[in-house]
PDB file of C-alpha atoms in Angstrom:
ATOM      1  CA  MET M   1     113.267  -2.751-172.493  1.00 52.00           C
ATOM      2  CA  HIS M   2     111.108   0.393-172.911  1.00 58.00           C
ATOM      3  CA  ALA M   3     112.601   3.020-175.348  1.00 57.00           C
ATOM      4  CA  ARG M   4     113.012   5.618-172.602  1.00 57.00           C
ATOM      5  CA  ALA M   5     114.736   3.096-170.351  1.00 57.00           C
ATOM      6  CA  LYS M   6     117.091   2.100-173.205  1.00 55.00           C
ATOM      7  CA  PHE M   7     117.948   5.747-173.876  1.00 52.00           C
ATOM      8  CA  SER M   8     118.490   6.478-170.181  1.00 53.00           C
ATOM      9  CA  PHE M   9     120.671   3.380-169.768  1.00 54.00           C
ATOM     10  CA  LEU M  10     122.749   4.298-172.826  1.00 52.00           C
ATOM     11  CA  ALA M  11     123.207   7.937-171.738  1.00 52.00           C
ATOM     12  CA  LYS M  12     124.316   6.778-168.255  1.00 49.00           C
ATOM     13  CA  LYS M  13     126.674   4.159-169.729  1.00 52.00           C
ATOM     14  CA  ILE M  14     128.263   6.643-172.104  1.00 50.00           C
ATOM     15  CA  SER M  15     128.667   9.191-169.308  1.00 49.00           C
ATOM     16  CA  ALA M  16     130.275   6.585-167.030  1.00 48.00           C
ATOM     17  CA  ASP M  17     132.453   4.896-169.661  1.00 47.00           C
ATOM     18  CA  ILE M  18     134.089   7.833-171.393  1.00 46.00           C
ATOM     19  CA  SER M  19     136.291  10.491-170.036  1.00 44.00           C
ATOM     20  CA  LEU M  20     136.166  14.151-171.104  1.00 45.00           C
ATOM     21  CA  PRO M  21     139.649  14.140-172.583  1.00 48.00           C
ATOM     22  CA  ARG M  22     138.674  11.345-175.004  1.00 51.00           C
ATOM     23  CA  LEU M  23     135.470  13.140-175.990  1.00 53.00           C
ATOM     24  CA  PHE M  24     136.932  16.654-176.123  1.00 57.00           C
ATOM     25  CA  GLY M  25     140.506  15.943-177.211  1.00 65.00           C
ATOM     26  CA  SER M  26     142.263  17.350-180.245  1.00 76.00           C
ATOM     27  CA  PRO M  27     140.495  17.093-183.622  1.00 80.00           C
ATOM     28  CA  GLU M  28     142.816  14.168-184.415  1.00 83.00           C
ATOM     29  CA  THR M  29     141.869  12.114-181.373  1.00 80.00           C
ATOM     30  CA  GLY M  30     138.641  13.637-180.009  1.00 82.00           C
ATOM     31  CA  LEU M  31     135.196  13.575-181.598  1.00 86.00           C
ATOM     32  CA  THR M  32     134.354  16.579-183.691  1.00 88.00           C
ATOM     33  CA  THR M  33     130.629  17.209-184.126  1.00 87.00           C
ATOM     34  CA  VAL M  34     129.114  19.243-186.970  1.00 87.00           C
ATOM     35  CA  LEU M  35     125.523  20.420-186.683  1.00 85.00           C
ATOM     36  CA  PHE M  36     123.406  21.216-189.764  1.00 85.00           C
ATOM     37  CA  HIS M  37     120.443  23.331-188.823  1.00 82.00           C
ATOM     38  CA  HIS M  38     119.253  24.120-192.373  1.00 84.00           C
ATOM     39  CA  PHE M  39     120.445  23.111-195.807  1.00 88.00           C
ATOM     40  CA  PHE M  40     118.964  25.989-197.825  1.00 90.00           C
ATOM     41  CA  TYR M  41     119.107  29.739-197.267  1.00 89.00           C
ATOM     42  CA  PRO M  42     115.871  31.712-197.604  1.00 90.00           C
ATOM     43  CA  GLY M  43     115.294  32.432-201.294  1.00 93.00           C
ATOM     44  CA  GLU M  44     118.132  30.120-202.396  1.00 92.00           C
ATOM     45  CA  SER M  45     117.443  27.740-205.239  1.00 95.00           C
ATOM     46  CA  ARG M  46     117.571  24.027-204.541  1.00 94.00           C
ATOM     47  CA  GLU M  47     120.416  23.561-207.033  1.00 96.00           C
ATOM     48  CA  SER M  48     122.515  26.317-205.429  1.00 95.00           C
ATOM     49  CA  GLY M  49     121.949  24.948-201.904  1.00 94.00           C
ATOM     50  CA  ARG M  50     122.807  21.406-203.030  1.00 96.00           C
ATOM     51  CA  GLU M  51     126.018  22.618-204.713  1.00 96.00           C
ATOM     52  CA  ARG M  52     127.019  24.475-201.578  1.00 94.00           C
ATOM     53  CA  LEU M  53     126.327  21.427-199.401  1.00 94.00           C
ATOM     54  CA  ARG M  54     128.288  19.229-201.854  1.00 96.00           C
ATOM     55  CA  ARG M  55     131.316  21.526-201.459  1.00 95.00           C
ATOM     56  CA  GLN M  56     130.940  21.517-197.672  1.00 94.00           C
ATOM     57  CA  LEU M  57     130.752  17.706-197.549  1.00 95.00           C
ATOM     58  CA  ASP M  58     133.728  17.446-199.912  1.00 96.00           C
ATOM     59  CA  TRP M  59     135.770  19.679-197.655  1.00 94.00           C
ATOM     60  CA  LEU M  60     134.633  17.879-194.501  1.00 93.00           C
ATOM     61  CA  CYS M  61     135.448  14.423-195.897  1.00 95.00           C
ATOM     62  CA  SER M  62     138.833  15.515-197.119  1.00 95.00           C
ATOM     63  CA  ARG M  63     139.850  16.389-193.568  1.00 94.00           C
ATOM     64  CA  TYR M  64     137.742  14.183-191.309  1.00 94.00           C
ATOM     65  CA  VAL M  65     136.426  10.596-191.201  1.00 95.00           C
ATOM     66  CA  PRO M  66     132.650  10.422-190.738  1.00 95.00           C
ATOM     67  CA  VAL M  67     131.607   8.022-188.001  1.00 94.00           C
ATOM     68  CA  ALA M  68     128.275   6.341-187.596  1.00 92.00           C
ATOM     69  CA  PRO M  69     126.526   7.246-184.299  1.00 88.00           C
ATOM     70  CA  ARG M  70     126.164   3.601-183.298  1.00 88.00           C
ATOM     71  CA  ASN M  71     130.012   3.185-183.431  1.00 90.00           C
ATOM     72  CA  ILE M  72     130.829   6.120-181.193  1.00 87.00           C
ATOM     73  CA  PRO M  73     130.263   4.772-177.640  1.00 86.00           C
ATOM     74  CA  ALA M  74     132.457   1.693-178.169  1.00 87.00           C
ATOM     75  CA  GLY M  75     134.961   3.689-180.249  1.00 87.00           C
ATOM     76  CA  LEU M  76     135.424   6.216-177.469  1.00 82.00           C
ATOM     77  CA  GLU M  77     135.504   3.569-174.754  1.00 82.00           C
ATOM     78  CA  HIS M  78     138.160   1.440-176.522  1.00 84.00           C
ATOM     79  CA  GLY M  79     140.037   4.193-178.322  1.00 83.00           C
ATOM     80  CA  ALA M  80     138.975   2.659-181.618  1.00 88.00           C
ATOM     81  CA  LEU M  81     137.756   5.755-183.470  1.00 90.00           C
ATOM     82  CA  PRO M  82     139.667   6.680-186.630  1.00 93.00           C
ATOM     83  CA  ARG M  83     141.985   9.680-186.657  1.00 92.00           C
ATOM     84  CA  PHE M  84     139.975  12.927-187.128  1.00 93.00           C
ATOM     85  CA  PRO M  85     136.546  11.403-186.449  1.00 93.00           C
ATOM     86  CA  VAL M  86     133.454  13.527-187.101  1.00 92.00           C
ATOM     87  CA  LEU M  87     129.828  13.034-186.140  1.00 89.00           C
ATOM     88  CA  VAL M  88     127.333  14.885-188.360  1.00 89.00           C
ATOM     89  CA  THR M  89     124.068  15.812-186.704  1.00 85.00           C
ATOM     90  CA  ILE M  90     120.992  17.299-188.293  1.00 83.00           C
ATOM     91  CA  ASP M  91     118.713  19.457-186.064  1.00 77.00           C
ATOM     92  CA  ASP M  92     115.496  21.016-187.371  1.00 64.00           C
ATOM     93  CA  ALA M  93     116.528  20.339-190.970  1.00 58.00           C
ATOM     94  CA  ASN M  94     114.470  17.155-191.172  1.00 65.00           C
ATOM     95  CA  ILE M  95     111.977  18.613-193.611  1.00 76.00           C
ATOM     96  CA  GLU M  96     114.858  19.502-195.989  1.00 84.00           C
ATOM     97  CA  TYR M  97     116.854  16.286-195.460  1.00 85.00           C
ATOM     98  CA  PRO M  98     115.097  14.225-198.172  1.00 86.00           C
ATOM     99  CA  MET M  99     116.254  16.858-200.703  1.00 90.00           C
ATOM    100  CA  VAL M 100     119.936  16.300-199.810  1.00 92.00           C
ATOM    101  CA  GLU M 101     120.036  12.739-198.438  1.00 91.00           C
ATOM    102  CA  ASP M 102     121.635  11.475-201.659  1.00 94.00           C
ATOM    103  CA  LEU M 103     124.563  13.887-201.128  1.00 96.00           C
ATOM    104  CA  PHE M 104     125.206  12.524-197.658  1.00 94.00           C
ATOM    105  CA  ARG M 105     125.118   8.994-199.011  1.00 94.00           C
ATOM    106  CA  SER M 106     127.422   9.776-201.890  1.00 96.00           C
ATOM    107  CA  PHE M 107     130.082  11.001-199.453  1.00 96.00           C
ATOM    108  CA  GLY M 108     129.471   8.146-197.007  1.00 95.00           C
ATOM    109  CA  VAL M 109     128.357  10.524-194.278  1.00 95.00           C
ATOM    110  CA  PRO M 110     125.863   8.993-191.885  1.00 90.00           C
ATOM    111  CA  GLY M 111     123.679  11.785-190.520  1.00 74.00           C
ATOM    112  CA  LEU M 112     122.209  11.621-187.048  1.00 74.00           C
ATOM    113  CA  ARG M 113     118.804  13.283-187.300  1.00 71.00           C
ATOM    114  CA  LEU M 114     117.674  14.746-184.017  1.00 66.00           C
ATOM    115  CA  LEU M 115     114.121  15.549-183.016  1.00 61.00           C
ATOM    116  CA  CYS M 116     113.664  18.703-180.978  1.00 59.00           C
ATOM    117  CA  ALA M 117     111.709  17.871-177.908  1.00 56.00           C
ATOM    118  CA  GLY M 118     111.402  21.396-176.475  1.00 54.00           C
ATOM    119  CA  TRP M 119     108.496  22.370-178.714  1.00 52.00           C
ATOM    120  CA  SER M 120     106.473  19.306-177.718  1.00 49.00           C
ATOM    121  CA  ASP M 121     105.148  20.875-174.537  1.00 51.00           C
ATOM    122  CA  MET M 122     103.544  23.699-176.545  1.00 54.00           C
ATOM    123  CA  VAL M 123     101.673  21.627-179.087  1.00 49.00           C
ATOM    124  CA  GLU M 124      97.878  21.400-178.841  1.00 56.00           C
ATOM    125  CA  PRO M 125      96.256  18.000-179.464  1.00 53.00           C
ATOM    126  CA  HIS M 126      94.567  19.203-182.667  1.00 55.00           C
ATOM    127  CA  GLU M 127      97.760  20.521-184.264  1.00 56.00           C
ATOM    128  CA  ALA M 128      99.662  18.655-186.937  1.00 54.00           C
ATOM    129  CA  GLY M 129     102.464  16.694-185.411  1.00 57.00           C
ATOM    130  CA  ALA M 130     100.793  16.453-181.999  1.00 61.00           C
ATOM    131  CA  GLU M 131     101.191  12.690-181.854  1.00 62.00           C
ATOM    132  CA  LEU M 132     104.911  13.005-182.600  1.00 62.00           C
ATOM    133  CA  ALA M 133     105.181  15.686-179.941  1.00 60.00           C
ATOM    134  CA  ARG M 134     103.533  13.392-177.371  1.00 62.00           C
ATOM    135  CA  ILE M 135     105.886  10.533-178.238  1.00 63.00           C
ATOM    136  CA  ILE M 136     108.907  12.822-177.890  1.00 60.00           C
ATOM    137  CA  ALA M 137     107.670  14.195-174.578  1.00 62.00           C
ATOM    138  CA  LEU M 138     107.150  10.611-173.350  1.00 61.00           C
ATOM    139  CA  LEU M 139     110.671   9.652-174.348  1.00 61.00           C
ATOM    140  CA  GLU M 140     112.099  12.798-172.754  1.00 57.00           C
ATOM    141  CA  TRP M 141     110.061  13.013-169.515  1.00 61.00           C
ATOM    142  CA  GLY M 142     108.448   9.576-169.041  1.00 55.00           C
ATOM    143  CA  ASP M 143     104.871   9.172-167.924  1.00 50.00           C
TER     144      ASP M 143
END
């Protein structure tokens, strides 16, 4: 099955299979999502940013149970998610992720890295990343 067709099928299946109360319930029974947009502040040293992230992950894991993205559809459908489940997503921080990936692993937090497709329509063929932009546009919009 083509990647776009798989994604479309999965999105439709998730939409049809889950109800909003299960997705947006209380923090104990619903799915909490945390989005990391950047890991380092402008001018912040790598050590300082990593220490801050370590404290954030420590706090998060002391209160929530990280869930792998692949387990969420079935977990929501069958009510099989742990109490206080959390999905961690990473948007636009992909260039910084290799500098902190070991912290996520050490806390057992699977991160769902998302590619931003919106910029792909503005990329010229000669620009760096143009091939990736075309792939994303194909996945998002088809032919």
